[in-house]
Structure formats: structure tokens, C-alpha cells
Short mmCIF file of C-alpha atoms in Angstrom, two decimals:
data_model
loop_
_atom_site.label_atom_id
_atom_site.label_comp_id
_atom_site.label_asym_id
_atom_site.label_seq_id
_atom_site.Cartn_x
_atom_site.Cartn_y
_atom_site.Cartn_z
CA MET A 1 -9.69 85.16 -9.45
CA GLU A 2 -11.93 87.14 -11.01
CA HIS A 3 -15.08 86.14 -12.06
CA ARG A 4 -17.13 87.81 -15.46
CA VAL A 5 -21.17 87.67 -13.93
CA VAL A 6 -23.55 90.02 -15.09
CA HIS A 7 -26.82 89.89 -14.18
CA TYR A 8 -30.21 89.03 -15.78
CA HIS A 9 -32.89 90.33 -13.06
CA TYR A 10 -31.95 93.49 -12.39
CA PRO A 11 -30.40 91.68 -8.71
CA LEU A 12 -32.81 93.96 -6.68
CA ASP A 13 -35.99 94.08 -8.24
CA LYS A 14 -36.46 90.36 -9.96
CA ARG A 15 -39.26 91.93 -11.91
CA TYR A 16 -37.50 93.17 -14.11
CA SER A 17 -34.97 91.07 -17.25
CA LEU A 18 -32.13 92.29 -19.19
CA GLU A 19 -32.84 94.06 -22.76
CA TYR A 20 -29.87 95.68 -23.06
CA VAL A 21 -26.37 95.45 -23.78
CA ASP A 22 -23.84 98.40 -24.85
CA ASP A 23 -20.13 99.12 -23.38
CA ASP A 24 -20.67 103.06 -25.79
CA ALA A 25 -22.20 104.57 -22.62
CA THR A 26 -23.46 107.78 -25.31
CA GLN A 27 -25.65 104.73 -26.91
CA PHE A 28 -26.95 103.36 -24.13
CA ALA A 29 -27.65 106.80 -22.55
CA GLU A 30 -30.01 106.98 -25.69
CA ARG A 31 -31.22 103.95 -25.72
CA TYR A 32 -32.39 104.36 -21.66
CA GLY A 33 -33.93 107.55 -22.45
CA GLY A 34 -35.95 106.00 -24.33
CA TYR A 35 -38.01 104.27 -21.76
CA ASP A 36 -40.19 105.65 -19.59
CA SER A 37 -38.42 105.96 -16.02
CA GLY A 38 -40.44 103.53 -14.34
CA THR A 39 -40.36 100.82 -16.00
CA VAL A 40 -36.22 100.98 -16.17
CA LYS A 41 -33.41 100.15 -14.50
CA ALA A 42 -29.45 100.23 -15.44
CA LEU A 43 -26.79 98.29 -14.40
CA GLY A 44 -22.44 99.14 -15.21
CA TYR A 45 -20.44 95.90 -14.67
CA LEU A 46 -16.12 96.79 -14.84
CA ILE A 47 -15.63 93.31 -17.12
CA GLY A 48 -11.59 93.17 -16.85
CA GLU A 49 -10.60 96.72 -18.25
CA ALA A 50 -13.82 97.81 -19.69
CA GLU A 51 -17.60 98.42 -18.36
CA ILE A 52 -20.43 97.82 -20.04
CA TYR A 53 -23.59 98.84 -19.82
CA CYS A 54 -26.73 97.05 -18.74
CA LEU A 55 -30.16 98.05 -19.05
CA TYR A 56 -33.71 96.43 -17.42
CA THR A 57 -37.20 96.21 -18.10
CA GLN A 58 -40.22 94.95 -16.81
CA THR A 59 -42.69 93.29 -19.12
CA GLY A 60 -46.18 91.32 -18.42
CA GLU A 61 -47.51 91.48 -14.66
CA SER A 62 -46.32 91.32 -11.27
CA GLY A 63 -48.29 90.32 -8.00
CA THR A 64 -49.69 87.45 -7.04
CA ALA A 65 -52.82 85.15 -8.27
CA ASP A 66 -55.30 87.45 -6.82
CA ASP A 67 -54.36 90.34 -8.84
CA LEU A 68 -54.82 88.73 -11.62
CA GLU A 69 -57.40 90.88 -14.43
CA THR A 70 -58.76 87.38 -16.26
CA SER A 71 -62.16 87.06 -15.39
CA GLU A 72 -63.76 83.76 -14.84
CA THR A 73 -66.26 84.75 -18.06
CA GLU A 74 -62.90 85.41 -20.05
CA ILE A 75 -61.52 82.01 -18.73
CA VAL A 76 -65.13 80.17 -19.74
CA ALA A 77 -64.87 82.72 -23.35
CA ALA A 78 -60.87 80.88 -23.93
CA LEU A 79 -62.36 77.58 -22.90
CA ASP A 80 -65.33 77.54 -25.40
CA ASP A 81 -63.25 78.43 -28.18
CA MET A 82 -61.30 75.04 -28.24
CA HIS A 83 -62.31 71.89 -29.65
CA PRO A 84 -64.89 70.16 -26.85
CA ASP A 85 -62.97 66.49 -27.08
CA ARG A 86 -59.94 67.23 -28.06
CA GLU A 87 -58.03 71.00 -26.42
CA ARG A 88 -60.76 71.51 -23.51
CA PRO A 89 -60.41 68.51 -21.30
CA ILE A 90 -56.93 69.56 -21.95
CA ALA A 91 -56.55 73.04 -21.17
CA ILE A 92 -58.45 72.36 -18.20
CA GLY A 93 -56.62 69.58 -15.94
CA LEU A 94 -53.86 72.08 -17.29
CA PHE A 95 -55.78 74.57 -15.36
CA GLU A 96 -56.86 73.04 -11.70
CA ALA A 97 -52.51 71.28 -12.10
CA TRP A 98 -52.24 75.27 -12.18
CA GLU A 99 -55.29 75.78 -9.56
CA GLY A 100 -53.46 72.71 -6.90
CA VAL A 101 -50.17 75.10 -6.30
CA ARG A 102 -51.83 78.00 -6.46
CA GLU A 103 -53.32 76.83 -3.75
CA GLU A 104 -51.06 75.26 -1.62
CA ALA A 105 -49.23 78.67 -2.38
CA GLU A 106 -52.00 79.91 -0.45
CA GLU A 107 -51.92 78.02 2.54
CA THR A 108 -48.68 78.63 2.97
CA GLY A 109 -49.70 82.82 3.49
CA ASP A 110 -47.12 83.85 0.70
CA GLY A 111 -49.66 83.59 -2.09
CA LEU A 112 -48.32 82.55 -5.61
CA GLU A 113 -46.33 85.45 -7.24
CA ILE A 114 -47.20 85.97 -10.87
CA TYR A 115 -45.70 87.76 -14.16
CA LYS A 116 -48.16 88.26 -16.76
CA GLU A 117 -51.49 87.43 -17.12
CA LEU A 118 -53.11 83.55 -18.22
CA GLU A 119 -53.52 82.93 -22.14
CA LEU A 120 -55.53 79.51 -21.49
CA SER A 121 -56.40 80.07 -25.07
CA ARG A 122 -52.66 79.73 -26.07
CA VAL A 123 -53.04 75.77 -25.09
CA PRO A 124 -53.83 74.77 -28.23
CA GLU A 125 -51.41 76.37 -30.51
CA ALA A 126 -49.07 73.87 -27.82
CA ILE A 127 -50.94 70.40 -28.44
CA ASP A 128 -50.64 70.89 -31.31
CA GLU A 129 -46.75 70.87 -31.92
CA VAL A 130 -46.78 67.41 -30.18
CA ASN A 131 -46.63 64.23 -32.41
CA TRP A 132 -49.35 62.23 -31.01
CA ASN A 133 -48.08 58.94 -32.83
CA GLY A 134 -44.78 58.27 -30.40
CA THR A 135 -44.20 56.70 -27.27
CA ALA A 136 -45.97 57.19 -24.61
CA THR A 137 -42.66 58.99 -23.10
CA ASN A 138 -41.87 60.39 -26.30
CA VAL A 139 -45.78 61.80 -25.78
CA ALA A 140 -45.56 62.97 -21.92
CA GLY A 141 -42.15 64.79 -23.17
CA GLU A 142 -43.17 66.94 -25.92
CA LEU A 143 -46.99 67.52 -24.02
CA MET A 144 -44.81 69.57 -20.78
CA SER A 145 -42.01 70.56 -23.41
CA ASN A 146 -44.66 72.41 -25.65
CA LEU A 147 -47.06 73.50 -22.34
CA ILE A 148 -43.70 75.16 -21.12
CA LEU A 149 -42.83 76.69 -24.24
CA ARG A 150 -46.30 78.77 -24.48
CA HIS A 151 -45.65 79.76 -20.78
CA VAL A 152 -49.82 79.85 -20.75
CA LEU A 153 -49.59 80.05 -17.13
CA PRO A 154 -48.90 83.93 -15.20
CA ASN A 155 -46.51 81.24 -12.69
CA ALA A 156 -46.30 77.67 -11.98
CA ASN A 157 -45.75 76.65 -15.60
CA HIS A 158 -42.76 73.97 -15.20
CA ARG A 159 -45.28 72.72 -11.73
CA SER A 160 -48.38 72.31 -13.73
CA SER A 161 -46.31 71.06 -17.47
CA ILE A 162 -44.48 68.44 -14.87
CA SER A 163 -48.63 67.18 -13.78
CA MET A 164 -50.22 67.00 -17.60
CA LEU A 165 -47.24 64.67 -17.93
CA GLN A 166 -47.82 62.91 -15.30
CA ILE A 167 -51.51 62.56 -15.35
CA TYR A 168 -51.04 61.30 -19.12
CA LEU A 169 -48.24 58.85 -17.63
CA ASP A 170 -50.91 57.32 -14.87
CA PHE A 171 -53.26 57.15 -18.03
CA CYS A 172 -50.55 55.13 -19.72
CA THR A 173 -50.66 52.71 -17.41
CA PHE A 174 -53.88 51.42 -18.27
CA GLY A 175 -54.85 50.00 -15.09
CA ARG A 176 -51.13 48.35 -13.73
CA GLU A 177 -50.26 49.22 -10.47
CA VAL A 178 -47.73 51.76 -10.19
CA GLU A 179 -45.05 51.09 -7.18
CA TYR A 180 -43.86 55.34 -7.80
CA ASN A 181 -45.47 57.62 -5.75
CA GLY A 182 -45.26 60.40 -7.58
CA LEU A 183 -44.45 63.91 -7.85
CA ARG A 184 -45.19 65.02 -4.64
CA LEU A 185 -45.27 68.80 -6.28
CA HIS A 186 -48.33 70.36 -4.17
CA THR A 187 -46.19 70.01 -0.85
CA ALA A 188 -42.97 71.31 1.21
CA ASP A 189 -41.39 67.60 0.97
CA ASN A 190 -38.07 67.98 -0.81
CA GLU A 191 -37.95 64.35 -1.70
CA TRP A 192 -37.83 64.65 -5.33
CA ARG A 193 -36.29 67.21 -5.37
CA ALA A 194 -32.55 65.72 -5.61
CA TRP A 195 -33.43 64.22 -9.49
CA VAL A 196 -36.68 66.50 -10.65
CA ASP A 197 -34.46 69.75 -10.26
CA PRO A 198 -32.00 69.58 -12.27
CA TYR A 199 -34.48 68.68 -15.00
CA ILE A 200 -35.76 72.08 -14.01
CA THR A 201 -32.53 74.41 -14.12
CA GLN A 202 -31.14 73.01 -17.36
CA SER A 203 -34.56 73.36 -18.62
CA LYS A 204 -34.92 77.09 -17.48
CA ARG A 205 -31.19 77.86 -18.80
CA ILE A 206 -32.39 76.84 -21.56
CA LEU A 207 -35.61 78.93 -22.17
CA THR A 208 -33.16 81.87 -21.01
CA VAL A 209 -30.82 81.12 -23.41
CA ARG A 210 -33.42 80.91 -26.39
CA ARG A 211 -34.60 84.24 -25.51
CA ASN A 212 -31.32 85.93 -25.52
CA ASN A 213 -29.15 84.01 -27.91
CA VAL A 214 -27.80 87.75 -29.72
CA ARG A 215 -27.77 89.73 -26.62
CA PHE A 216 -25.39 86.85 -24.52
CA GLN A 217 -23.40 86.30 -27.72
CA LYS A 218 -22.05 90.22 -26.78
CA LEU A 219 -22.38 90.11 -23.56
CA SER A 220 -19.37 86.86 -24.01
CA GLU A 221 -17.19 88.96 -26.65
CA TYR A 222 -17.54 92.43 -24.31
CA GLY A 223 -15.95 89.15 -21.99
CA VAL A 224 -18.51 87.70 -20.14
CA GLU A 225 -18.32 84.89 -18.63
CA THR A 226 -21.32 83.74 -16.90
CA VAL A 227 -25.23 84.89 -16.61
CA ILE A 228 -27.55 84.93 -13.16
CA ARG A 229 -30.49 84.29 -13.75
CA LYS A 230 -33.30 83.91 -10.59
CA GLY A 231 -33.17 81.60 -8.36
CA GLY A 232 -28.95 81.54 -8.55
CA ILE A 233 -29.08 79.13 -12.02
CA GLU A 234 -25.98 79.73 -13.29
CA ILE A 235 -25.11 80.37 -17.91
CA ALA A 236 -22.23 79.62 -18.38
CA LEU A 237 -22.04 81.24 -22.05
CA GLY A 238 -19.50 79.43 -23.16
CA GLU A 239 -20.89 76.22 -23.15
CA TRP A 240 -24.15 76.51 -25.71
CA ASN A 241 -24.01 77.60 -29.12
CA LEU A 242 -24.46 81.59 -29.67
CA GLY A 243 -23.47 82.74 -33.02
CA MET A 244 -26.65 81.76 -34.89
CA HIS A 245 -29.87 83.84 -35.47
CA TYR A 246 -32.06 84.27 -33.70
CA ARG A 247 -34.38 82.27 -35.61
CA ASP A 248 -32.70 79.65 -35.37
CA ALA A 249 -32.15 79.29 -32.35
CA TRP A 250 -35.79 80.09 -31.27
CA THR A 251 -36.36 77.00 -32.78
CA HIS A 252 -32.57 75.71 -32.03
CA TYR A 253 -33.51 75.40 -28.44
CA ALA A 254 -36.96 74.75 -29.00
CA ARG A 255 -35.85 71.22 -29.96
CA LYS A 256 -33.08 70.77 -26.63
CA HIS A 257 -36.29 71.48 -25.03
CA GLU A 258 -38.20 69.41 -26.33
CA GLN A 259 -35.11 66.27 -25.49
CA LEU A 260 -34.91 67.21 -22.42
CA CYS A 261 -37.95 66.58 -21.60
CA VAL A 262 -38.84 63.47 -22.55
CA LEU A 263 -35.56 62.29 -21.10
CA PHE A 264 -37.39 63.42 -18.21
CA ALA A 265 -40.65 61.57 -19.08
CA GLU A 266 -38.37 58.48 -19.59
CA GLU A 267 -36.47 58.60 -16.24
CA ILE A 268 -40.00 59.19 -14.17
CA ALA A 269 -41.67 55.83 -16.74
CA GLU A 270 -38.40 54.05 -14.68
CA ARG A 271 -38.69 55.11 -11.81
CA ALA A 272 -42.70 54.30 -11.39
CA GLY A 273 -41.92 51.17 -12.46
CA VAL A 274 -42.30 51.15 -16.20
CA PRO A 275 -39.33 51.73 -17.93
CA GLU A 276 -42.02 49.81 -20.96
CA LEU A 277 -43.57 53.26 -21.41
CA SER A 278 -40.77 54.90 -22.82
CA GLU A 279 -40.95 51.74 -26.41
CA ARG A 280 -45.08 51.49 -25.29
CA VAL A 281 -46.95 53.82 -27.96
CA GLY A 282 -48.98 56.50 -26.47
CA LEU A 283 -52.38 57.38 -26.06
CA SER A 284 -53.75 60.04 -28.56
CA GLN A 285 -54.71 62.97 -28.47
CA ALA A 286 -58.52 62.29 -28.13
CA ASP A 287 -58.09 59.30 -25.96
CA PHE A 288 -56.02 61.56 -23.17
CA ALA A 289 -58.61 64.65 -23.19
CA SER A 290 -61.20 61.61 -23.37
CA LEU A 291 -59.79 60.36 -20.01
CA LEU A 292 -59.19 63.42 -17.99
CA ALA A 293 -63.09 63.95 -19.24
CA GLY A 294 -63.56 60.70 -16.90
CA HIS A 295 -64.94 59.63 -20.43
CA GLU A 296 -63.83 56.10 -21.28
CA PRO A 297 -61.12 56.32 -24.42
#
């Protein structure tokens, strides 16, 4: 059986991702020639009886967290621009969650790989999109979703954003003893992966389709059935609505991502023994920030 598969990341260097696709070799060559040789790679695929050409470009940063160019002065400046009682504590909480992931990576000797610069200044954009008047699980899910969508961190956006969701739900228990131990995201313990990984995998599918619906629609028209991104995550093109304007897709799949994260928050609440968080009104932004800062709301 023929498998009509294209890789989203260049197979021999995951820093390069799909930028352009064409079945016209002349047009593809012209597009390829517009890039510096060190920033582009190409790959041809035989799909049925036709050949298509994929162009991959390297965007963002590479290396490990030790290679970040963001200085402490720049981090402090970004935090100083935020509201001290509403935005700054949340940004600090997210940064500390990321530092936990970074420290764990350093302890293993590998270091935390990065693919972009740190952009703490985007945290206010994320939290401004959250409806802080919803139920606890709705607010937690929206917070997680918007932090991920903004890609504030150089890597580990999912793990760090899940940590923020967990902290928010913990605060919403108002001192109640929680039976579930929580997600041990910064350890080698894989006990939680069986139910957490499907959410993370689907989140990455949604994010990839959101950024590439036009490219993926073209691939589908060429006969491609599956796109594989790094981590072996498969995206079956026939399962997605690709035939919309890219602006509409940007909004449509942001909503899909938010819905997924809310479902994730609801499952955490269920497993933690506090399913009522799906009905109880959550903490306001100001109260959440106050608790993060170590104050009574």
C-alpha cells in the first residue's frame, strides 16, 4: 500500500520547517534561488506518478538555553513594563516554570534545546485573551491555551503552560486537600504520560495546521495524505478543514485549541478529586496574580 507522506520538518535537521511546496520544478527553483544557501533546504517527494518539491527554511534560534541572547537586564525591563499586580506575577510564574524545565534538562546533561528567543513581553497579550469570569477549568484551560499560542518561551511552552494551569487549579481548591499528586512534569517519571501525551500531541497538530492550512491544502491537492512533524506526530490531512482563508483558519483553530485545553483542565480536576471546579467560578486575574506573588487576594 502506497503511503503519501511528506515531512513537516526536514528529516536530517529538525530546525528547518516546511515553507513552500510546488509541483513545477522551474517555479520551485526560482523560489529556492531567492534564499541564502545556508538558510534553506529542499526535498522532492514522489506522490503517485508525480513529483512535488518542498522547500524548508530555518527560522528562529538554535542551540540550548545557555545560548539565549536575552539578558537579565532585558528580562527585568520587560517585567517592569507590566502591571505589577495583574500581569507581572503571572509572567514571573511562567518564567519560573520554564526555569524548572531548564534545570531538569541541565541535570540530565543534555541542556534544554531552544528554537526561538524568550519573549516575556508577550505574556500580557496572552492573559488579556482569557475570560477571567468563567469557571475554574474554563479559565485554566484558556490560560494554558493562550500562553501556548503566543509561544512566549524558547521551548517547553507546553510543559510550562501546563504548570500554570495546574497552579491556577490548585489555588482554586481554596485550601481543600487534593487527592491527586499532580503532574510531575520536571521528572523522569512517565506515569502521567498515558493520558497527558494525547492532549499535547493533539495540541501540536492543531498549532501546525493553524500555521499551515494553505500549504497543507496544496499538499492535499497533490495527493499527500499525511504530514509528519518532529516527534513522529502524524497529521492526517483528510481530517482537517483546510479550505478556508488563512485568517479564518488562524481564528478557527485557536478556538479548537482553547476547547482542547479546557477539556484537559476538566480531566485534571476530575483526576484531582475536585470535579466541581468545572462548575465553580474561578479566580479573577487580580486574585490569581496576588496568590502567585505570595499575598492574600
